[in-house]
N, C-alpha and C. Protein backbone atom coordinates (compact mmCIF):
# COMPACT_ATOMS: atom_id res chain seq x y z
N UNK A 1 36.22 11.82 -57.37
CA UNK A 1 35.34 12.42 -56.42
C UNK A 1 34.19 11.77 -56.16
N UNK A 2 33.52 11.27 -57.25
CA UNK A 2 32.18 10.53 -57.01
C UNK A 2 32.48 9.28 -56.23
N UNK A 3 33.68 8.72 -56.47
CA UNK A 3 34.07 7.48 -55.90
C UNK A 3 34.20 7.72 -54.38
N UNK A 4 34.80 8.84 -54.03
CA UNK A 4 35.12 9.20 -52.61
C UNK A 4 33.81 9.37 -51.74
N UNK A 5 32.96 10.01 -52.43
CA UNK A 5 31.65 10.31 -51.76
C UNK A 5 30.83 9.09 -51.55
N UNK A 6 30.80 8.19 -52.60
CA UNK A 6 30.15 6.81 -52.46
C UNK A 6 30.77 5.99 -51.39
N UNK A 7 32.18 6.02 -51.21
CA UNK A 7 32.75 5.26 -50.30
C UNK A 7 32.40 5.83 -48.85
N UNK A 8 32.39 7.19 -48.71
CA UNK A 8 32.01 7.74 -47.35
C UNK A 8 30.62 7.40 -47.10
N UNK A 9 29.64 7.45 -47.99
CA UNK A 9 28.27 7.14 -47.71
C UNK A 9 28.16 5.68 -47.30
N UNK A 10 28.92 4.78 -48.03
CA UNK A 10 28.80 3.35 -47.67
C UNK A 10 29.39 3.03 -46.30
N UNK A 11 30.57 3.73 -45.91
CA UNK A 11 31.09 3.53 -44.60
C UNK A 11 30.25 4.03 -43.54
N UNK A 12 29.47 5.18 -43.77
CA UNK A 12 28.62 5.65 -42.83
C UNK A 12 27.49 4.74 -42.63
N UNK A 13 26.93 4.26 -43.73
CA UNK A 13 25.67 3.30 -43.54
C UNK A 13 26.21 2.05 -42.80
N UNK A 14 27.37 1.53 -42.99
CA UNK A 14 27.83 0.26 -42.37
C UNK A 14 27.94 0.67 -40.89
N UNK A 15 28.65 1.77 -40.57
CA UNK A 15 28.86 2.17 -39.16
C UNK A 15 27.49 2.30 -38.46
N UNK A 16 26.51 2.99 -39.07
CA UNK A 16 25.24 3.21 -38.49
C UNK A 16 24.47 1.81 -38.23
N UNK A 17 24.55 0.88 -39.17
CA UNK A 17 23.96 -0.30 -39.06
C UNK A 17 24.51 -1.14 -37.92
N UNK A 18 25.80 -1.08 -37.74
CA UNK A 18 26.54 -1.80 -36.70
C UNK A 18 26.17 -1.20 -35.39
N UNK A 19 26.04 0.08 -35.25
CA UNK A 19 25.63 0.72 -34.00
C UNK A 19 24.19 0.28 -33.60
N UNK A 20 23.36 0.26 -34.58
CA UNK A 20 22.03 -0.05 -34.38
C UNK A 20 21.86 -1.61 -33.82
N UNK A 21 22.67 -2.54 -34.37
CA UNK A 21 22.66 -3.91 -34.01
C UNK A 21 23.13 -3.90 -32.52
N UNK A 22 24.15 -3.22 -32.24
CA UNK A 22 24.77 -3.30 -30.96
C UNK A 22 23.82 -2.89 -29.90
N UNK A 23 23.04 -1.81 -30.17
CA UNK A 23 22.09 -1.23 -29.11
C UNK A 23 20.93 -2.20 -28.94
N UNK A 24 20.56 -2.98 -29.94
CA UNK A 24 19.46 -4.07 -29.90
C UNK A 24 20.05 -5.15 -28.92
N UNK A 25 21.34 -5.54 -29.25
CA UNK A 25 21.94 -6.65 -28.44
C UNK A 25 21.99 -6.18 -27.02
N UNK A 26 22.23 -5.09 -26.61
CA UNK A 26 22.32 -4.55 -25.28
C UNK A 26 20.90 -4.57 -24.61
N UNK A 27 19.81 -4.14 -25.38
CA UNK A 27 18.48 -4.17 -24.97
C UNK A 27 18.05 -5.56 -24.71
N UNK A 28 18.42 -6.49 -25.62
CA UNK A 28 17.96 -7.96 -25.50
C UNK A 28 18.71 -8.62 -24.12
N UNK A 29 19.98 -8.26 -24.02
CA UNK A 29 20.81 -8.65 -22.91
C UNK A 29 20.17 -8.17 -21.56
N UNK A 30 19.88 -6.89 -21.56
CA UNK A 30 19.28 -6.40 -20.44
C UNK A 30 17.85 -6.92 -20.02
N UNK A 31 17.13 -7.26 -21.01
CA UNK A 31 15.80 -7.77 -20.78
C UNK A 31 15.88 -9.25 -20.38
N UNK A 32 16.90 -9.96 -20.83
CA UNK A 32 17.06 -11.32 -20.38
C UNK A 32 17.77 -11.55 -18.97
N UNK A 33 18.43 -10.51 -18.58
CA UNK A 33 19.11 -10.55 -17.23
C UNK A 33 18.03 -10.61 -16.14
N UNK A 34 17.92 -11.59 -15.37
CA UNK A 34 16.92 -11.56 -14.28
C UNK A 34 17.24 -10.44 -13.24
N UNK A 35 16.20 -9.74 -12.91
CA UNK A 35 16.34 -8.77 -11.96
C UNK A 35 16.03 -9.31 -10.46
N UNK A 36 16.76 -8.88 -9.50
CA UNK A 36 16.30 -9.31 -8.17
C UNK A 36 14.91 -8.86 -7.72
N UNK A 37 14.15 -9.76 -7.38
CA UNK A 37 12.78 -9.30 -6.97
C UNK A 37 12.96 -8.78 -5.55
N UNK A 38 12.11 -7.72 -5.31
CA UNK A 38 12.01 -7.09 -4.05
C UNK A 38 10.99 -8.01 -3.33
N UNK A 39 11.46 -8.50 -2.12
CA UNK A 39 10.49 -9.28 -1.33
C UNK A 39 9.68 -8.41 -0.43
N UNK A 40 8.43 -8.51 -0.80
CA UNK A 40 7.55 -7.69 0.11
C UNK A 40 6.87 -8.54 1.17
N UNK A 41 6.57 -8.03 2.30
CA UNK A 41 5.85 -8.76 3.30
C UNK A 41 4.65 -9.25 2.95
N UNK A 42 4.16 -10.39 3.39
CA UNK A 42 2.80 -10.97 2.98
C UNK A 42 1.86 -10.26 3.88
N UNK A 43 0.62 -10.34 3.52
CA UNK A 43 -0.54 -9.56 4.34
C UNK A 43 -0.58 -10.06 5.83
N UNK A 44 -0.36 -11.44 5.86
CA UNK A 44 -0.25 -11.93 7.32
C UNK A 44 0.85 -11.36 8.06
N UNK A 45 2.02 -11.11 7.57
CA UNK A 45 3.17 -10.51 8.25
C UNK A 45 2.82 -9.00 8.52
N UNK A 46 2.14 -8.41 7.69
CA UNK A 46 1.87 -7.01 7.91
C UNK A 46 0.70 -6.86 9.07
N UNK A 47 -0.25 -7.85 9.02
CA UNK A 47 -1.18 -7.84 10.05
C UNK A 47 -0.50 -8.20 11.42
N UNK A 48 0.30 -9.14 11.46
CA UNK A 48 0.95 -9.43 12.80
C UNK A 48 1.76 -8.22 13.27
N UNK A 49 2.57 -7.60 12.43
CA UNK A 49 3.20 -6.38 12.82
C UNK A 49 2.31 -5.21 13.20
N UNK A 50 1.15 -5.23 12.61
CA UNK A 50 0.12 -4.04 13.11
C UNK A 50 -0.43 -4.34 14.42
N UNK A 51 -0.65 -5.69 14.62
CA UNK A 51 -1.17 -6.19 16.07
C UNK A 51 -0.15 -5.86 17.02
N UNK A 52 1.17 -6.16 16.88
CA UNK A 52 2.06 -5.93 17.84
C UNK A 52 2.23 -4.49 18.20
N UNK A 53 2.18 -3.71 17.13
CA UNK A 53 2.34 -2.11 17.48
C UNK A 53 1.07 -1.34 18.07
N UNK A 54 -0.04 -2.06 17.77
CA UNK A 54 -1.30 -1.43 18.27
C UNK A 54 -1.51 -1.47 19.69
N UNK A 55 -1.92 -0.28 20.24
CA UNK A 55 -2.35 -0.19 21.62
C UNK A 55 -3.90 0.02 21.84
N UNK A 56 -4.41 -0.27 22.94
CA UNK A 56 -5.78 -0.07 23.19
C UNK A 56 -6.21 1.22 23.02
N UNK A 57 -7.25 1.58 22.19
CA UNK A 57 -7.70 2.97 22.05
C UNK A 57 -8.68 3.31 23.10
N UNK A 58 -8.72 4.66 23.18
CA UNK A 58 -9.57 5.43 24.04
C UNK A 58 -10.65 6.27 23.28
N UNK A 59 -11.90 5.92 23.49
CA UNK A 59 -12.96 6.83 22.74
C UNK A 59 -12.76 8.23 22.91
N UNK A 60 -12.57 8.67 24.28
CA UNK A 60 -12.46 10.06 24.48
C UNK A 60 -11.34 10.68 23.90
N UNK A 61 -10.19 10.04 23.74
CA UNK A 61 -9.05 10.59 22.91
C UNK A 61 -9.43 10.79 21.53
N UNK A 62 -10.07 9.71 20.86
CA UNK A 62 -10.42 9.76 19.48
C UNK A 62 -11.66 10.62 19.20
N UNK A 63 -12.42 11.09 20.15
CA UNK A 63 -13.57 11.90 19.92
C UNK A 63 -13.20 13.26 20.23
N UNK A 64 -11.93 13.67 20.63
CA UNK A 64 -11.54 14.99 20.91
C UNK A 64 -11.28 15.74 19.65
N UNK A 65 -11.08 17.05 19.92
CA UNK A 65 -10.73 18.00 18.76
C UNK A 65 -9.53 17.69 17.93
N UNK A 66 -8.56 17.06 18.64
CA UNK A 66 -7.18 16.76 18.01
C UNK A 66 -6.93 15.29 18.20
N UNK A 67 -7.72 14.46 17.50
CA UNK A 67 -7.45 12.89 17.59
C UNK A 67 -6.08 12.54 16.99
N UNK A 68 -5.36 11.59 17.63
CA UNK A 68 -4.20 11.08 16.99
C UNK A 68 -4.29 10.48 15.54
N UNK A 69 -3.62 10.92 14.65
CA UNK A 69 -3.92 10.31 13.25
C UNK A 69 -2.80 9.23 12.90
N UNK A 70 -1.71 9.30 13.66
CA UNK A 70 -0.79 8.22 13.14
C UNK A 70 -0.61 7.08 14.29
N UNK A 71 -1.63 7.02 15.20
CA UNK A 71 -1.48 5.98 16.17
C UNK A 71 -2.30 4.74 15.83
N UNK A 72 -1.41 3.59 15.96
CA UNK A 72 -2.06 2.29 15.64
C UNK A 72 -2.84 1.91 16.85
N UNK A 73 -4.09 1.57 16.75
CA UNK A 73 -4.92 1.21 17.93
C UNK A 73 -5.79 -0.01 17.56
N UNK A 74 -6.43 -0.51 18.66
CA UNK A 74 -7.46 -1.60 18.46
C UNK A 74 -8.52 -1.22 19.54
N UNK A 75 -9.81 -1.56 19.13
CA UNK A 75 -10.92 -1.39 19.94
C UNK A 75 -11.81 -2.72 19.98
N UNK A 76 -12.26 -3.10 21.05
CA UNK A 76 -13.27 -4.28 21.15
C UNK A 76 -14.59 -3.85 21.36
N UNK A 77 -15.52 -4.31 20.70
CA UNK A 77 -16.97 -4.02 20.86
C UNK A 77 -17.77 -4.76 19.86
N UNK A 78 -19.03 -4.33 19.81
CA UNK A 78 -20.07 -5.15 18.97
C UNK A 78 -20.43 -4.33 17.69
N UNK A 79 -20.47 -5.02 16.70
CA UNK A 79 -21.00 -4.54 15.43
C UNK A 79 -22.46 -4.07 15.75
N UNK A 80 -22.62 -2.85 15.87
CA UNK A 80 -23.97 -2.27 16.15
C UNK A 80 -24.93 -2.20 14.91
N UNK A 81 -24.26 -1.73 13.86
CA UNK A 81 -25.12 -1.47 12.61
C UNK A 81 -24.38 -1.55 11.26
N UNK A 82 -24.67 -2.33 10.38
CA UNK A 82 -24.02 -2.32 9.08
C UNK A 82 -24.46 -1.18 8.24
N UNK A 83 -23.69 -0.48 7.65
CA UNK A 83 -24.19 0.74 6.91
C UNK A 83 -24.24 0.37 5.46
N UNK A 84 -24.58 -0.83 5.15
CA UNK A 84 -24.83 -1.34 3.79
C UNK A 84 -26.37 -1.40 3.59
N UNK A 85 -26.94 -0.95 2.63
CA UNK A 85 -28.36 -0.91 2.53
C UNK A 85 -28.87 -2.34 2.22
N UNK A 86 -28.15 -3.13 1.48
CA UNK A 86 -28.69 -4.31 1.06
C UNK A 86 -28.01 -5.58 1.66
N UNK A 87 -26.83 -5.47 2.21
CA UNK A 87 -26.22 -6.68 2.70
C UNK A 87 -26.47 -6.92 4.22
N UNK A 88 -26.53 -8.21 4.51
CA UNK A 88 -26.67 -8.76 5.91
C UNK A 88 -25.41 -9.01 6.52
N UNK A 89 -24.36 -9.15 5.70
CA UNK A 89 -23.09 -9.50 6.08
C UNK A 89 -22.14 -8.42 5.77
N UNK A 90 -21.11 -8.11 6.62
CA UNK A 90 -20.25 -7.15 6.21
C UNK A 90 -19.29 -7.46 5.02
N UNK A 91 -19.16 -6.55 4.10
CA UNK A 91 -18.26 -6.69 2.93
C UNK A 91 -17.08 -5.72 3.03
N UNK A 92 -16.08 -5.93 2.22
CA UNK A 92 -14.83 -5.21 2.19
C UNK A 92 -15.33 -3.80 1.62
N UNK A 93 -14.78 -2.75 2.24
CA UNK A 93 -15.06 -1.37 1.92
C UNK A 93 -16.47 -0.93 2.41
N UNK A 94 -17.13 -1.74 3.22
CA UNK A 94 -18.36 -1.36 3.80
C UNK A 94 -18.02 -0.53 5.10
N UNK A 95 -18.95 0.32 5.67
CA UNK A 95 -18.73 0.92 6.95
C UNK A 95 -19.63 0.29 7.83
N UNK A 96 -19.37 0.22 9.14
CA UNK A 96 -20.23 -0.22 10.36
C UNK A 96 -19.97 0.54 11.42
N UNK A 97 -21.00 0.53 12.36
CA UNK A 97 -20.86 1.23 13.60
C UNK A 97 -20.40 0.20 14.60
N UNK A 98 -19.34 0.53 15.34
CA UNK A 98 -18.83 -0.29 16.45
C UNK A 98 -19.07 0.38 17.85
N UNK A 99 -19.73 -0.39 18.56
CA UNK A 99 -20.13 0.11 19.98
C UNK A 99 -19.33 -0.49 20.97
N UNK A 100 -18.56 0.36 21.67
CA UNK A 100 -17.54 -0.09 22.75
C UNK A 100 -18.03 0.25 24.10
N UNK A 101 -17.58 -0.41 25.05
CA UNK A 101 -17.86 0.03 26.52
C UNK A 101 -16.51 0.28 27.13
N UNK A 102 -16.30 1.48 27.58
CA UNK A 102 -15.03 2.00 28.23
C UNK A 102 -15.25 2.78 29.38
N UNK A 103 -14.56 2.59 30.42
CA UNK A 103 -14.60 3.33 31.69
C UNK A 103 -15.99 3.60 32.04
N UNK A 104 -16.99 2.67 32.13
CA UNK A 104 -18.27 2.89 32.49
C UNK A 104 -19.06 3.76 31.47
N UNK A 105 -18.50 3.92 30.39
CA UNK A 105 -19.37 4.66 29.22
C UNK A 105 -19.45 3.79 28.04
N UNK A 106 -20.07 4.43 26.99
CA UNK A 106 -20.28 3.72 25.84
C UNK A 106 -19.73 4.72 24.74
N UNK A 107 -18.90 4.13 23.82
CA UNK A 107 -18.38 4.81 22.63
C UNK A 107 -18.80 4.24 21.44
N UNK A 108 -19.12 5.01 20.30
CA UNK A 108 -19.51 4.58 19.09
C UNK A 108 -18.57 5.03 18.09
N UNK A 109 -18.05 4.22 17.17
CA UNK A 109 -17.26 4.63 16.08
C UNK A 109 -17.84 4.14 14.78
N UNK A 110 -17.41 4.89 13.89
CA UNK A 110 -17.76 4.49 12.34
C UNK A 110 -16.50 3.83 11.88
N UNK A 111 -16.63 2.57 11.48
CA UNK A 111 -15.34 1.86 11.00
C UNK A 111 -15.43 1.52 9.44
N UNK A 112 -14.33 1.81 8.78
CA UNK A 112 -14.25 1.50 7.29
C UNK A 112 -13.63 -0.04 7.35
N UNK A 113 -14.18 -0.95 6.82
CA UNK A 113 -13.63 -2.23 6.60
C UNK A 113 -12.76 -2.48 5.53
N UNK A 114 -11.38 -2.56 5.74
CA UNK A 114 -10.54 -2.82 4.67
C UNK A 114 -9.84 -4.21 4.91
N UNK A 115 -10.47 -5.07 5.63
CA UNK A 115 -9.92 -6.41 5.96
C UNK A 115 -10.48 -7.34 4.93
N UNK A 116 -9.67 -7.64 3.92
CA UNK A 116 -10.16 -8.57 2.84
C UNK A 116 -10.07 -10.10 3.32
N UNK A 117 -9.15 -10.49 3.95
CA UNK A 117 -8.92 -11.87 4.39
C UNK A 117 -10.00 -12.37 5.40
N UNK A 118 -10.11 -11.75 6.41
CA UNK A 118 -11.12 -12.17 7.55
C UNK A 118 -12.45 -11.89 7.26
N UNK A 119 -12.83 -10.86 6.36
CA UNK A 119 -14.05 -10.56 6.08
C UNK A 119 -14.54 -11.70 5.18
N UNK A 120 -13.87 -12.27 4.32
CA UNK A 120 -14.26 -13.36 3.43
C UNK A 120 -14.46 -14.65 4.22
N UNK A 121 -13.61 -14.83 5.37
CA UNK A 121 -13.75 -16.06 6.06
C UNK A 121 -14.83 -16.02 7.13
N UNK A 122 -14.85 -14.91 7.86
CA UNK A 122 -15.69 -14.79 9.09
C UNK A 122 -17.10 -14.51 8.88
N UNK A 123 -17.46 -13.81 7.81
CA UNK A 123 -18.97 -13.42 7.55
C UNK A 123 -19.44 -12.57 8.77
N UNK A 124 -18.78 -11.47 9.13
CA UNK A 124 -19.34 -10.67 10.28
C UNK A 124 -20.77 -10.06 10.05
N UNK A 125 -21.48 -10.12 11.10
CA UNK A 125 -23.00 -9.62 11.11
C UNK A 125 -23.10 -8.68 12.23
N UNK A 126 -24.29 -7.93 12.30
CA UNK A 126 -24.68 -7.13 13.35
C UNK A 126 -24.69 -8.13 14.51
N UNK A 127 -24.30 -7.37 15.75
CA UNK A 127 -24.19 -8.17 17.01
C UNK A 127 -22.98 -9.00 17.31
N UNK A 128 -22.20 -9.16 16.30
CA UNK A 128 -20.98 -9.91 16.49
C UNK A 128 -19.95 -9.10 17.30
N UNK A 129 -19.25 -9.70 18.28
CA UNK A 129 -18.20 -9.07 19.02
C UNK A 129 -16.91 -9.14 18.30
N UNK A 130 -16.23 -8.08 18.03
CA UNK A 130 -15.00 -7.89 17.24
C UNK A 130 -14.05 -7.06 17.84
N UNK A 131 -12.71 -7.37 17.41
CA UNK A 131 -11.54 -6.43 17.78
C UNK A 131 -11.15 -5.86 16.47
N UNK A 132 -11.11 -4.56 16.45
CA UNK A 132 -10.87 -3.78 15.25
C UNK A 132 -9.57 -3.16 15.50
N UNK A 133 -8.57 -3.35 14.56
CA UNK A 133 -7.36 -2.73 14.67
C UNK A 133 -7.33 -1.57 13.43
N UNK A 134 -6.84 -0.53 13.67
CA UNK A 134 -6.69 0.59 12.64
C UNK A 134 -6.08 1.85 13.09
N UNK A 135 -6.42 2.86 12.25
CA UNK A 135 -5.94 4.30 12.61
C UNK A 135 -7.18 5.25 12.43
N UNK A 136 -7.01 6.40 13.03
CA UNK A 136 -8.11 7.33 12.88
C UNK A 136 -8.10 7.86 11.49
N UNK A 137 -9.28 7.96 10.89
CA UNK A 137 -9.26 8.48 9.46
C UNK A 137 -9.93 9.81 9.39
N UNK A 138 -10.92 10.16 10.06
CA UNK A 138 -11.52 11.39 9.93
C UNK A 138 -12.80 11.42 11.01
N UNK A 139 -13.30 12.60 11.17
CA UNK A 139 -14.59 12.64 11.88
C UNK A 139 -15.75 12.54 10.78
N UNK A 140 -16.69 11.84 11.03
CA UNK A 140 -17.82 11.85 10.09
C UNK A 140 -18.39 13.22 9.96
N UNK A 141 -18.67 13.72 8.76
CA UNK A 141 -19.20 15.02 8.51
C UNK A 141 -20.59 15.27 9.07
N UNK A 142 -21.34 14.21 8.99
CA UNK A 142 -22.81 14.27 9.47
C UNK A 142 -22.86 14.10 10.93
N UNK A 143 -22.31 13.11 11.44
CA UNK A 143 -22.58 12.75 12.93
C UNK A 143 -21.41 13.33 13.82
N UNK A 144 -20.25 13.62 13.30
CA UNK A 144 -19.16 14.01 14.12
C UNK A 144 -18.47 12.90 14.85
N UNK A 145 -18.83 11.62 14.36
CA UNK A 145 -18.29 10.39 15.04
C UNK A 145 -16.81 10.15 14.53
N UNK A 146 -15.85 9.67 15.43
CA UNK A 146 -14.70 9.28 14.97
C UNK A 146 -14.77 8.09 13.83
N UNK A 147 -14.05 8.29 12.78
CA UNK A 147 -14.05 7.22 11.76
C UNK A 147 -12.69 6.53 11.76
N UNK A 148 -12.68 5.23 11.86
CA UNK A 148 -11.43 4.41 11.95
C UNK A 148 -11.33 3.54 10.63
N UNK A 149 -10.28 3.60 10.00
CA UNK A 149 -10.02 2.74 8.88
C UNK A 149 -9.29 1.47 9.46
N UNK A 150 -9.84 0.34 9.20
CA UNK A 150 -9.45 -0.98 9.83
C UNK A 150 -8.98 -1.93 8.79
N UNK A 151 -7.61 -2.22 8.70
CA UNK A 151 -7.18 -3.20 7.86
C UNK A 151 -7.24 -4.60 8.34
N UNK A 152 -7.69 -4.84 9.72
CA UNK A 152 -7.73 -6.09 10.27
C UNK A 152 -8.98 -6.08 11.35
N UNK A 153 -9.83 -6.98 11.18
CA UNK A 153 -10.85 -7.24 12.14
C UNK A 153 -10.82 -8.74 12.52
N UNK A 154 -11.13 -8.87 13.80
CA UNK A 154 -10.97 -10.31 14.30
C UNK A 154 -12.32 -10.51 15.16
N UNK A 155 -12.70 -11.77 15.04
CA UNK A 155 -13.85 -12.10 15.93
C UNK A 155 -13.39 -12.30 17.44
N UNK A 156 -14.13 -11.80 18.38
CA UNK A 156 -13.76 -12.17 19.80
C UNK A 156 -14.79 -13.04 20.37
N UNK A 157 -14.36 -14.20 20.94
CA UNK A 157 -15.19 -15.20 21.41
C UNK A 157 -15.67 -14.89 22.96
């Protein structure tokens, strides 16, 4: 009887150890199998696509009670005021005031700069004429001004 119990325990231990070895082999095999990488578009491709889809924005439309939130637009104007207390050049994640001239009137937007590439190359300053691509973000709580989130800013000559 003791011999049978010992044999069963030994067989169980061997079976368990073989199962454990097999699962490690599968894990190792899965880890070494190269997975197909998802190809994500480059920032340049994203910017080009955004530029193609964007339409000229209208200050009156964006200053209304129900501004379009999913519309890709662009505005041309001058950087009127940098809202960074210490910088003289626009930095990523800074806000600035964009002054536009449309239909004989003047529009002023608050713009969130999310453009990393051009900001580092162009060194935008107050008074620069720029084209801002973006989407409506919100109305500024203090001024009521439309705020645009801009992933792409270009200097206009």
